[in-house]
Tab-separated table of N, CA and C in Angstrom:
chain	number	residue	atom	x	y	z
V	1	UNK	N	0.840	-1.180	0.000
V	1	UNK	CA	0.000	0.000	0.000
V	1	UNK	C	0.876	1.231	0.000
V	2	UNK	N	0.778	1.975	-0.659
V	2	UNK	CA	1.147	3.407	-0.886
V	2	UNK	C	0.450	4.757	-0.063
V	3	UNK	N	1.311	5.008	1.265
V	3	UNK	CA	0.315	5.423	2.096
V	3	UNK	C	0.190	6.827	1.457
V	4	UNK	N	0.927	7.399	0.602
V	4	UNK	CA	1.042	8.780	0.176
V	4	UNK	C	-0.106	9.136	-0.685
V	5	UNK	N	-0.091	7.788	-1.639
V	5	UNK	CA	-1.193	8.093	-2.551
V	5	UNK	C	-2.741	8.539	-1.865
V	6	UNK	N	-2.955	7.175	-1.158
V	6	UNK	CA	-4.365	7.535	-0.160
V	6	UNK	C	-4.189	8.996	0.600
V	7	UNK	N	-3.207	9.431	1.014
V	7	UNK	CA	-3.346	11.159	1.913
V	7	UNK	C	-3.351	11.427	0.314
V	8	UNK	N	-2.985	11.333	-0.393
V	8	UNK	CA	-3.434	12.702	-1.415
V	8	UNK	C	-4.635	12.505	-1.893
V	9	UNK	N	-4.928	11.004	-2.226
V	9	UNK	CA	-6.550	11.209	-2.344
V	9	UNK	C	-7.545	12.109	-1.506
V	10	UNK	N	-7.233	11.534	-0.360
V	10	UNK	CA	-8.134	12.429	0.800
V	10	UNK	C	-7.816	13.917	0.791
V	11	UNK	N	-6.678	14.204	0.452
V	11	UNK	CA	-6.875	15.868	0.289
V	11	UNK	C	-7.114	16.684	-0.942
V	12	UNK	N	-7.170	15.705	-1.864
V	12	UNK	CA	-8.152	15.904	-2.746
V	12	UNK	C	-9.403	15.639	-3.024
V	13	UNK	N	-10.332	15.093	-2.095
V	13	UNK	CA	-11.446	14.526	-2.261
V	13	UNK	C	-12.088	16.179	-0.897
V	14	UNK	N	-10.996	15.931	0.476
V	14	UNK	CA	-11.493	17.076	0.734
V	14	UNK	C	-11.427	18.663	0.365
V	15	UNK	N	-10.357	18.815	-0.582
V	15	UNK	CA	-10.446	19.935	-1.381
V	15	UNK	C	-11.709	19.944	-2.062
V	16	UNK	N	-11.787	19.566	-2.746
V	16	UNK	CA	-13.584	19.155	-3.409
V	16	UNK	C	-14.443	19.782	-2.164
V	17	UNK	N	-14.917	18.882	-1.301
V	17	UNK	CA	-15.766	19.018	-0.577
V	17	UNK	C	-15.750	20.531	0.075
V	18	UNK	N	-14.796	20.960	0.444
V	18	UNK	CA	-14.950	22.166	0.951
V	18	UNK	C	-15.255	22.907	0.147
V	19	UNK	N	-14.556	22.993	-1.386
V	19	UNK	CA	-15.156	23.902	-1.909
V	19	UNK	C	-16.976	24.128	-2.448
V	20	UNK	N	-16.982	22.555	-2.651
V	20	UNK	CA	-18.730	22.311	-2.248
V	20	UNK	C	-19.492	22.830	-1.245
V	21	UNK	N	-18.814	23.501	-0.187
V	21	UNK	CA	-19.148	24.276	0.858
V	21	UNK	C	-19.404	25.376	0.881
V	22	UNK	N	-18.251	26.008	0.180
V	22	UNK	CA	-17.907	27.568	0.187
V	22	UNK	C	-19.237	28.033	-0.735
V	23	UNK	N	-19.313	27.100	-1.987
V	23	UNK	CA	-19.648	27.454	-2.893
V	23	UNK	C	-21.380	27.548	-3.010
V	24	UNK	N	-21.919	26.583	-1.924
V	24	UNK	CA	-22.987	26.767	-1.372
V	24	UNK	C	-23.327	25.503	-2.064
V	25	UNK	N	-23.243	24.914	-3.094
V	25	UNK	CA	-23.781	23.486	-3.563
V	25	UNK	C	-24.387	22.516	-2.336
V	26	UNK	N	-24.086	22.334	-1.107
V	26	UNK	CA	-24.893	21.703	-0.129
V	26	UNK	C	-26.390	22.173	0.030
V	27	UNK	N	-26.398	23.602	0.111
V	27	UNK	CA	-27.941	23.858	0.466
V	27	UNK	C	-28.579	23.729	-1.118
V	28	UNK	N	-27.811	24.322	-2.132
V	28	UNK	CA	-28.875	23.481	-3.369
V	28	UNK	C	-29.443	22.502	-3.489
V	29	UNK	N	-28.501	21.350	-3.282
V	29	UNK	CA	-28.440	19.869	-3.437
V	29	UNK	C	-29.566	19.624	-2.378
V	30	UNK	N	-29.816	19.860	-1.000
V	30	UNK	CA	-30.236	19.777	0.212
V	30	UNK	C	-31.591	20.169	-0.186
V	31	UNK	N	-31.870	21.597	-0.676
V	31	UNK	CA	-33.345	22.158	-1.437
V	31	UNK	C	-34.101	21.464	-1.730
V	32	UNK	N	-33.009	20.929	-3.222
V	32	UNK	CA	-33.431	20.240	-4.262
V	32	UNK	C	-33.778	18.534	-4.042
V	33	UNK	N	-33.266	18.118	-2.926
V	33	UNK	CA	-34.065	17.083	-2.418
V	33	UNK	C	-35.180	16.975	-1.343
V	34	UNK	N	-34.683	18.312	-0.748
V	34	UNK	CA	-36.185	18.245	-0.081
V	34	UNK	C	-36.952	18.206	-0.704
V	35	UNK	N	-37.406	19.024	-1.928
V	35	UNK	CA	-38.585	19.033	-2.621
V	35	UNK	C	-38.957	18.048	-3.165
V	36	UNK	N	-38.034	17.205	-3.683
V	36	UNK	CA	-38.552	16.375	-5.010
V	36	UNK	C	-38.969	15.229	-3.577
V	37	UNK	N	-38.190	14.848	-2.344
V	37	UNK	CA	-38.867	13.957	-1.306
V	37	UNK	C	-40.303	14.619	-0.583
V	38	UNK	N	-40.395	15.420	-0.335
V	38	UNK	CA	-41.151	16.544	0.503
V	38	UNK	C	-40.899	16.024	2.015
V	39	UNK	N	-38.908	16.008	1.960
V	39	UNK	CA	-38.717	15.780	3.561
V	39	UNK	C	-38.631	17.506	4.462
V	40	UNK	N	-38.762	17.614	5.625
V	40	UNK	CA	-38.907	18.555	6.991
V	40	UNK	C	-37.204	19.080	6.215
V	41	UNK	N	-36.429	18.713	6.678
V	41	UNK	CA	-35.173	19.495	6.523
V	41	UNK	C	-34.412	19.292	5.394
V	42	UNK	N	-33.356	20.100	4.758
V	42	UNK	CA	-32.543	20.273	3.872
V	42	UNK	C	-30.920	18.964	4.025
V	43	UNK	N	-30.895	18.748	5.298
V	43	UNK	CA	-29.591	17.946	5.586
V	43	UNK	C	-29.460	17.146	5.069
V	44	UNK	N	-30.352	16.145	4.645
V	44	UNK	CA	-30.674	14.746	3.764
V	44	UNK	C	-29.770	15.061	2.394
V	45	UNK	N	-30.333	15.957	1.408
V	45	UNK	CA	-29.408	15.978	0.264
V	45	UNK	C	-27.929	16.915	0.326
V	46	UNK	N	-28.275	17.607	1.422
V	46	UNK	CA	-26.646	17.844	1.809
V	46	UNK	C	-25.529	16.646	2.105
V	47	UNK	N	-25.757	16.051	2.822
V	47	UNK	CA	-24.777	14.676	3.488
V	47	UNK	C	-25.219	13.554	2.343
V	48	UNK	N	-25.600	13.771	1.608
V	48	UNK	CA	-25.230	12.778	0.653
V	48	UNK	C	-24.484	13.444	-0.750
V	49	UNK	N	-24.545	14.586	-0.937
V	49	UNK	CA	-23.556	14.719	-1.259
V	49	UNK	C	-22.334	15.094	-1.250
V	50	UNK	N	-22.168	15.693	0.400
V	50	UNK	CA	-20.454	15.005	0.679
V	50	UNK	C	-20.410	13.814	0.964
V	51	UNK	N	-21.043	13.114	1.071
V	51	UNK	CA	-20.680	11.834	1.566
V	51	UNK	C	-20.384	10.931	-0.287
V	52	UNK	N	-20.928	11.238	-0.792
V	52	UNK	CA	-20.721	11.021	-2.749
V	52	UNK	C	-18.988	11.069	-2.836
V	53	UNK	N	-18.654	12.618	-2.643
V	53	UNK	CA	-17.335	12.821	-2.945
V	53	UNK	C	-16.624	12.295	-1.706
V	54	UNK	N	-16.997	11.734	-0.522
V	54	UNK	CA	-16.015	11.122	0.144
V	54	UNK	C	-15.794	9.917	-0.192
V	55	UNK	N	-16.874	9.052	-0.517
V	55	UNK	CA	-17.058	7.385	-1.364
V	55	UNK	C	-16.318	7.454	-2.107
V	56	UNK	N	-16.119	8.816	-3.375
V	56	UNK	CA	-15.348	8.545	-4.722
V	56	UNK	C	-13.873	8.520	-4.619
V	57	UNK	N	-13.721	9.275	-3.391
V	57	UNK	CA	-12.275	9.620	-3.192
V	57	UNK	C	-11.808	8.156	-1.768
V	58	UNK	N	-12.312	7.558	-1.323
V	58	UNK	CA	-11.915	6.384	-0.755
V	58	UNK	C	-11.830	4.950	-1.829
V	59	UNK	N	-12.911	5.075	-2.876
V	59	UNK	CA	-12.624	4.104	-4.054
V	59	UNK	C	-11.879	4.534	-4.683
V	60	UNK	N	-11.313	5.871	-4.909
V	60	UNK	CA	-9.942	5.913	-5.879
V	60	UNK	C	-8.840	5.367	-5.105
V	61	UNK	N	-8.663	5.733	-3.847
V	61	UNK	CA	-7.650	5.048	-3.125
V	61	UNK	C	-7.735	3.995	-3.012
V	62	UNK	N	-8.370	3.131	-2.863
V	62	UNK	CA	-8.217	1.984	-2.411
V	62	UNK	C	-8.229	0.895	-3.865
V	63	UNK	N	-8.480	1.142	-5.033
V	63	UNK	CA	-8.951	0.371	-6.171
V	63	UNK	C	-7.246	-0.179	-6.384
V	64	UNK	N	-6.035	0.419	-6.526
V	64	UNK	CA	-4.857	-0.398	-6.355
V	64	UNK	C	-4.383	-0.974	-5.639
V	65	UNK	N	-4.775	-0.811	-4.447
V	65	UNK	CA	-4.820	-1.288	-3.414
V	65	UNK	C	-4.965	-2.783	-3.676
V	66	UNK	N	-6.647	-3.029	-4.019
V	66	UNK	CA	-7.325	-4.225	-4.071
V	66	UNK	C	-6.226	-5.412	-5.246
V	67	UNK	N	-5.661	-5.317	-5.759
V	67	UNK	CA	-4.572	-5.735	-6.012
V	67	UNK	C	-3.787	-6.887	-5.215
V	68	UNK	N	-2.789	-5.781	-4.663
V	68	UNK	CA	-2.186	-7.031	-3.592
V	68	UNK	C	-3.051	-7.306	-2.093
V	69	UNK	N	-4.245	-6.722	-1.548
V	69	UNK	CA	-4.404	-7.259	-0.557
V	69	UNK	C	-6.086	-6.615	-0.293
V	70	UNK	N	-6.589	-7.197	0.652
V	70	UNK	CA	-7.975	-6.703	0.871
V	70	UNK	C	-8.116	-6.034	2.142
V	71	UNK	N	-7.022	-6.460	2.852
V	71	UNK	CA	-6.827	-5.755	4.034
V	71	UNK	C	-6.288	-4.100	3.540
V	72	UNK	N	-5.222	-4.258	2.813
V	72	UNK	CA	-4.536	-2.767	2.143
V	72	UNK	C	-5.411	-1.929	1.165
V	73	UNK	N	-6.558	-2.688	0.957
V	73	UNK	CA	-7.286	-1.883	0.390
V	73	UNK	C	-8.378	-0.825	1.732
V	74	UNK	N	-8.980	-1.668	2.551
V	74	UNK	CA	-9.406	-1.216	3.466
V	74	UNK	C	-8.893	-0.074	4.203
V	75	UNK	N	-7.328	-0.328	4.683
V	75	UNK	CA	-6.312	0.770	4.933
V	75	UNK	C	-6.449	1.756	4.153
V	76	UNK	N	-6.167	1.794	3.068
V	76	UNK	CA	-6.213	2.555	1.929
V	76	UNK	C	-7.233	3.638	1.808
V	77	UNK	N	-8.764	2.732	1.849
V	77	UNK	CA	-9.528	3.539	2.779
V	77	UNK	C	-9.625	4.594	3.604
V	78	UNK	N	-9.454	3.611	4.598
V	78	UNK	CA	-9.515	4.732	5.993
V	78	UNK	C	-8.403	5.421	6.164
V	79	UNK	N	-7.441	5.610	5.503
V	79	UNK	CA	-6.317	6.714	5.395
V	79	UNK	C	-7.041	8.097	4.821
V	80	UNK	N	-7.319	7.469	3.422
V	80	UNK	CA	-8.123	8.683	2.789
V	80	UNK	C	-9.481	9.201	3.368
V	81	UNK	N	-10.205	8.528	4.064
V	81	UNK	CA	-11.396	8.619	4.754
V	81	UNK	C	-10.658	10.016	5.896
V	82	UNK	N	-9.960	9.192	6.848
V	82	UNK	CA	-9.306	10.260	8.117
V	82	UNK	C	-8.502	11.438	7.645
V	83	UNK	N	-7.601	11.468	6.691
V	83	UNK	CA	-7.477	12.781	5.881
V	83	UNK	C	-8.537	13.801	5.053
V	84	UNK	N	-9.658	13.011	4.727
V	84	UNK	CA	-10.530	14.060	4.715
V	84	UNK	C	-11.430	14.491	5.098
V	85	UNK	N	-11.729	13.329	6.151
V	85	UNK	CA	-12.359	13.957	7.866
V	85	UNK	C	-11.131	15.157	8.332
V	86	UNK	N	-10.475	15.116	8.832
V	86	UNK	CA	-9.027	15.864	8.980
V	86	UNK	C	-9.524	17.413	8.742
V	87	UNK	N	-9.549	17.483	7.231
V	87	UNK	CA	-9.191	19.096	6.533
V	87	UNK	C	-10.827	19.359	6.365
V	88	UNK	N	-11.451	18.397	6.213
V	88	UNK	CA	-12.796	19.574	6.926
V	88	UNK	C	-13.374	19.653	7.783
V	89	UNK	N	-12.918	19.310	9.147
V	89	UNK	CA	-12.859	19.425	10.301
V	89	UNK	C	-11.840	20.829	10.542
V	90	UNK	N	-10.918	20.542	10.648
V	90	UNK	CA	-9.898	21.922	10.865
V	90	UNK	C	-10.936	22.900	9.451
V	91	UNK	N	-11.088	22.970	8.507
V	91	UNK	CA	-11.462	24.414	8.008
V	91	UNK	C	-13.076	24.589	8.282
V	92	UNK	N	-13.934	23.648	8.628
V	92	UNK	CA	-15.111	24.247	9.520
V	92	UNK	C	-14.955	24.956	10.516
V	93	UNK	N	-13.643	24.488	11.564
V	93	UNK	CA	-13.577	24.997	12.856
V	93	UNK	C	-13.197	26.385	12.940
V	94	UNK	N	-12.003	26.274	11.891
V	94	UNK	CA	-11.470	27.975	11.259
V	94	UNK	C	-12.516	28.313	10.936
């Protein structure tokens, strides 16, 4: 496993996401599923779509992974998973 590759996934998957933040795309996305569900709050299509770009960016890491091992893919994972828990945690808090 290539632990470098997975941190750069994750800080590229959370580069994404934050800027999905800044940019306001959560409360669209969030709107735009409330309505079409007719659910009470907006959070539903928000957290699914960071949670989209966190999936895509833990399957990019981990897909060479799956290669030599299933355990190193998992790792692979949760490397990129905790690096981009990580950076949008610290820039929410900022």
């Amino acid at each position: 496993m290539d632990l470098r590759s997975s941190l750069r996934e994750g800080l590229i998957a959370g580069i994404i996401n934050l800027f999905i933040i800044l940019l306001g795309l959560t409360t669209l996305t969030g709107e735009m599923v409330q309505k079409w569900f007719d659910l009470e709050s907006a959070t539903l299509g928000a957290w699914l779509l960071l949670s989209a770009v966190a999936v895509w960016g833990g399957g990019r890491a981990a897909r060479p992974a799956t290669e030599k091992s299933q355990a190193g893919a998992i790792l692979a994972g949760l490397v990129t998973g905790a690096t981009h828990g990580l950076l949008i945690g610290i820039s929410l808090f900022i």
